Amino acid sequence: MEAKDLESYRIQGFTLLESLYTRQEVNILNAETHRLMGESSIGRVLEENGTTLRSINGPHLNSELFQNLACDARLLSQAEMLLGGPVYVHQYKINTKQAFHGQNWEWHSDYWFWKKEDGMPEPKALTAVIFLDEVNEFNGPMLLVPGTQYDELIDEIHDRPYGELDGGDNWAITTAQNLKYRLSETYLRKKNRK
């Protein structure tokens, strides 16, 4: 990682490291992903239609390759450099979302859920992404909004106690059923001007 990458992470909240893994390594990860997609496992998340696979949570539990990836020195050293110390894996998943199929994920702050649901005390976390396919305007998997890592959580629903989301006092509701994460067009324009 170069100084410009660290600066990008500090200012924008993200950096892109190209070629951390070779094309051959990515092809192997892709093949293993397709193998896991064909298996029945507890970590499978389906689209609303009940048949289309959306995500695989905990792939390291069913794949030695993904278990080894979670411990790979190339990935861990970059995360440690960005966060300034030792790291651990808090959440591990493969998003299998296909272009033009299934629901999208609205923009959101992962930390809000890690704090509320998992008790993470501070937002000293990052998301490492390895793109297994070409990323273009038709299948772009993520919307990264520069500088939002310094903003307070703006989504009004984040400020509500869990019980208010469904009118009851049950805090253990699923984000897929009841939470929506949205950024207003005005907010995005404001961030874009900065």
XYZ file of C-alpha atoms in Angstrom:
194
model
C 0.000 0.000 0.000
C 1.283 3.421 -0.904
C 0.959 6.728 0.972
C -1.708 7.883 -1.523
C -3.832 4.843 -0.612
C -3.618 5.635 3.096
C -4.496 9.267 2.380
C -7.473 8.211 0.253
C -8.715 5.994 3.070
C -8.301 8.788 5.628
C -10.062 11.444 3.535
C -12.611 9.493 1.471
C -13.192 6.519 3.750
C -12.106 3.972 1.155
C -9.243 3.051 -1.132
C -9.008 0.645 -4.051
C -6.029 -1.695 -4.197
C -5.789 -3.239 -7.626
C -4.008 -6.542 -8.182
C -3.696 -7.580 -4.532
C -4.662 -11.013 -5.862
C -3.742 -12.433 -9.259
C -6.341 -13.188 -11.919
C -5.623 -16.896 -11.358
C -6.300 -16.557 -7.606
C -9.542 -14.666 -8.268
C -10.614 -17.379 -10.722
C -10.047 -20.005 -8.002
C -12.104 -17.945 -5.519
C -14.825 -17.592 -8.137
C -14.913 -21.356 -8.762
C -15.126 -22.011 -5.008
C -17.927 -19.457 -4.722
C -19.897 -21.294 -7.399
C -19.316 -24.572 -5.550
C -20.665 -23.039 -2.321
C -23.621 -21.555 -4.210
C -24.674 -25.079 -5.101
C -24.525 -26.352 -1.532
C -27.216 -26.166 1.082
C -25.867 -24.431 4.178
C -27.208 -22.517 7.151
C -25.562 -19.298 5.920
C -27.523 -19.062 2.674
C -29.639 -15.914 2.227
C -32.246 -16.003 -0.531
C -34.018 -13.264 -2.464
C -37.718 -12.650 -1.797
C -38.668 -15.280 -4.389
C -37.233 -17.927 -2.049
C -35.032 -19.565 -4.679
C -32.441 -17.043 -5.919
C -29.292 -16.946 -3.797
C -28.417 -13.461 -2.504
C -25.561 -14.101 -0.032
C -23.583 -16.781 1.714
C -22.776 -15.899 5.313
C -19.759 -17.557 6.940
C -18.184 -19.147 3.856
C -15.100 -19.964 5.939
C -17.208 -22.498 7.862
C -17.747 -24.592 4.715
C -14.613 -23.884 2.702
C -10.952 -24.291 3.554
C -10.103 -21.862 0.753
C -12.234 -19.099 2.277
C -10.961 -19.967 5.757
C -7.407 -19.455 4.486
C -8.387 -16.222 2.735
C -9.594 -14.782 6.050
C -6.065 -15.316 7.404
C -4.145 -14.295 4.275
C -1.224 -12.046 5.183
C -1.693 -9.842 2.110
C -5.232 -8.935 3.126
C -4.604 -8.741 6.875
C -1.508 -6.554 6.510
C -3.489 -4.020 4.465
C -6.307 -3.947 7.033
C -3.835 -3.572 9.898
C -2.103 -0.731 8.096
C -5.402 1.097 7.539
C -6.670 0.591 11.097
C -3.294 1.014 12.789
C -3.103 -2.287 14.653
C -4.229 -5.896 14.943
C -7.552 -6.879 13.354
C -10.055 -9.704 13.519
C -12.835 -10.850 11.208
C -16.177 -9.621 12.531
C -18.410 -10.664 9.648
C -17.605 -12.750 6.583
C -19.886 -13.215 3.612
C -20.076 -13.578 -0.128
C -22.639 -11.409 -1.880
C -23.752 -13.284 -4.970
C -26.041 -10.520 -6.226
C -26.396 -10.682 -9.991
C -26.938 -7.670 -12.236
C -30.605 -6.911 -12.950
C -31.848 -9.698 -10.638
C -33.210 -9.512 -7.103
C -33.482 -6.561 -4.767
C -30.748 -4.032 -4.239
C -29.134 -3.164 -0.934
C -29.847 0.429 -0.073
C -26.874 2.506 1.064
C -26.283 2.044 4.783
C -23.703 2.181 7.543
C -22.657 -1.310 8.609
C -21.379 0.024 11.912
C -24.861 0.950 13.107
C -25.899 -2.696 12.998
C -22.607 -3.987 14.382
C -23.020 -1.631 17.339
C -26.709 -2.349 18.012
C -26.757 -6.056 17.230
C -23.227 -7.146 18.113
C -22.135 -4.603 20.715
C -19.164 -3.201 18.765
C -18.201 -0.195 20.933
C -16.430 1.980 18.327
C -16.420 2.203 14.532
C -12.848 0.942 14.264
C -13.728 -1.397 11.422
C -13.463 -1.657 7.692
C -14.983 -3.711 4.946
C -12.556 -5.532 2.658
C -14.021 -6.447 -0.708
C -12.584 -8.737 -3.347
C -14.409 -8.334 -6.636
C -14.782 -11.743 -8.276
C -16.275 -10.322 -11.464
C -15.665 -7.262 -13.584
C -17.283 -4.202 -12.031
C -18.998 -1.837 -14.452
C -21.990 0.480 -14.703
C -24.359 -2.468 -15.147
C -23.353 -4.514 -12.123
C -21.635 -2.054 -9.773
C -21.981 -3.755 -6.395
C -21.340 -0.818 -4.079
C -22.063 2.864 -3.796
C -19.212 4.485 -1.912
C -19.950 8.025 -0.758
C -16.663 9.817 0.004
C -16.354 11.371 3.449
C -19.402 9.755 5.035
C -17.255 7.941 7.579
C -17.100 11.204 9.552
C -20.834 11.910 9.422
C -23.245 11.050 12.156
C -25.653 8.329 11.179
C -28.292 10.332 9.339
C -30.981 7.766 8.691
C -33.856 8.617 11.012
C -34.795 4.973 11.398
C -31.396 4.359 12.993
C -32.436 6.610 15.866
C -35.518 4.569 16.725
C -35.464 1.787 19.275
C -35.930 -1.606 17.645
C -39.412 -1.990 19.119
C -40.664 1.065 17.242
C -39.797 -0.448 13.879
C -42.636 -2.920 13.944
C -44.791 -1.359 16.627
C -43.783 -3.931 19.237
C -41.068 -4.340 21.820
C -39.192 -7.130 20.054
C -35.636 -5.924 19.446
C -34.535 -9.061 17.592
C -36.030 -8.268 14.207
C -34.256 -8.842 10.942
C -32.852 -5.987 8.937
C -34.079 -7.611 5.736
C -37.699 -7.418 6.861
C -37.966 -4.043 8.535
C -35.062 -1.687 7.987
C -34.489 0.587 5.011
C -31.310 2.585 4.459
C -31.598 5.633 2.264
C -29.559 8.669 1.381
C -31.477 11.610 0.051
C -30.539 13.119 -3.286
C -29.891 16.421 -1.483
C -27.428 14.738 0.870
C -25.569 13.085 -2.012
C -25.324 16.394 -3.889
C -23.948 18.069 -0.752
C -21.326 15.312 -0.301
C -20.420 15.507 -3.980
C -19.679 19.256 -3.723
C -17.157 18.743 -0.904
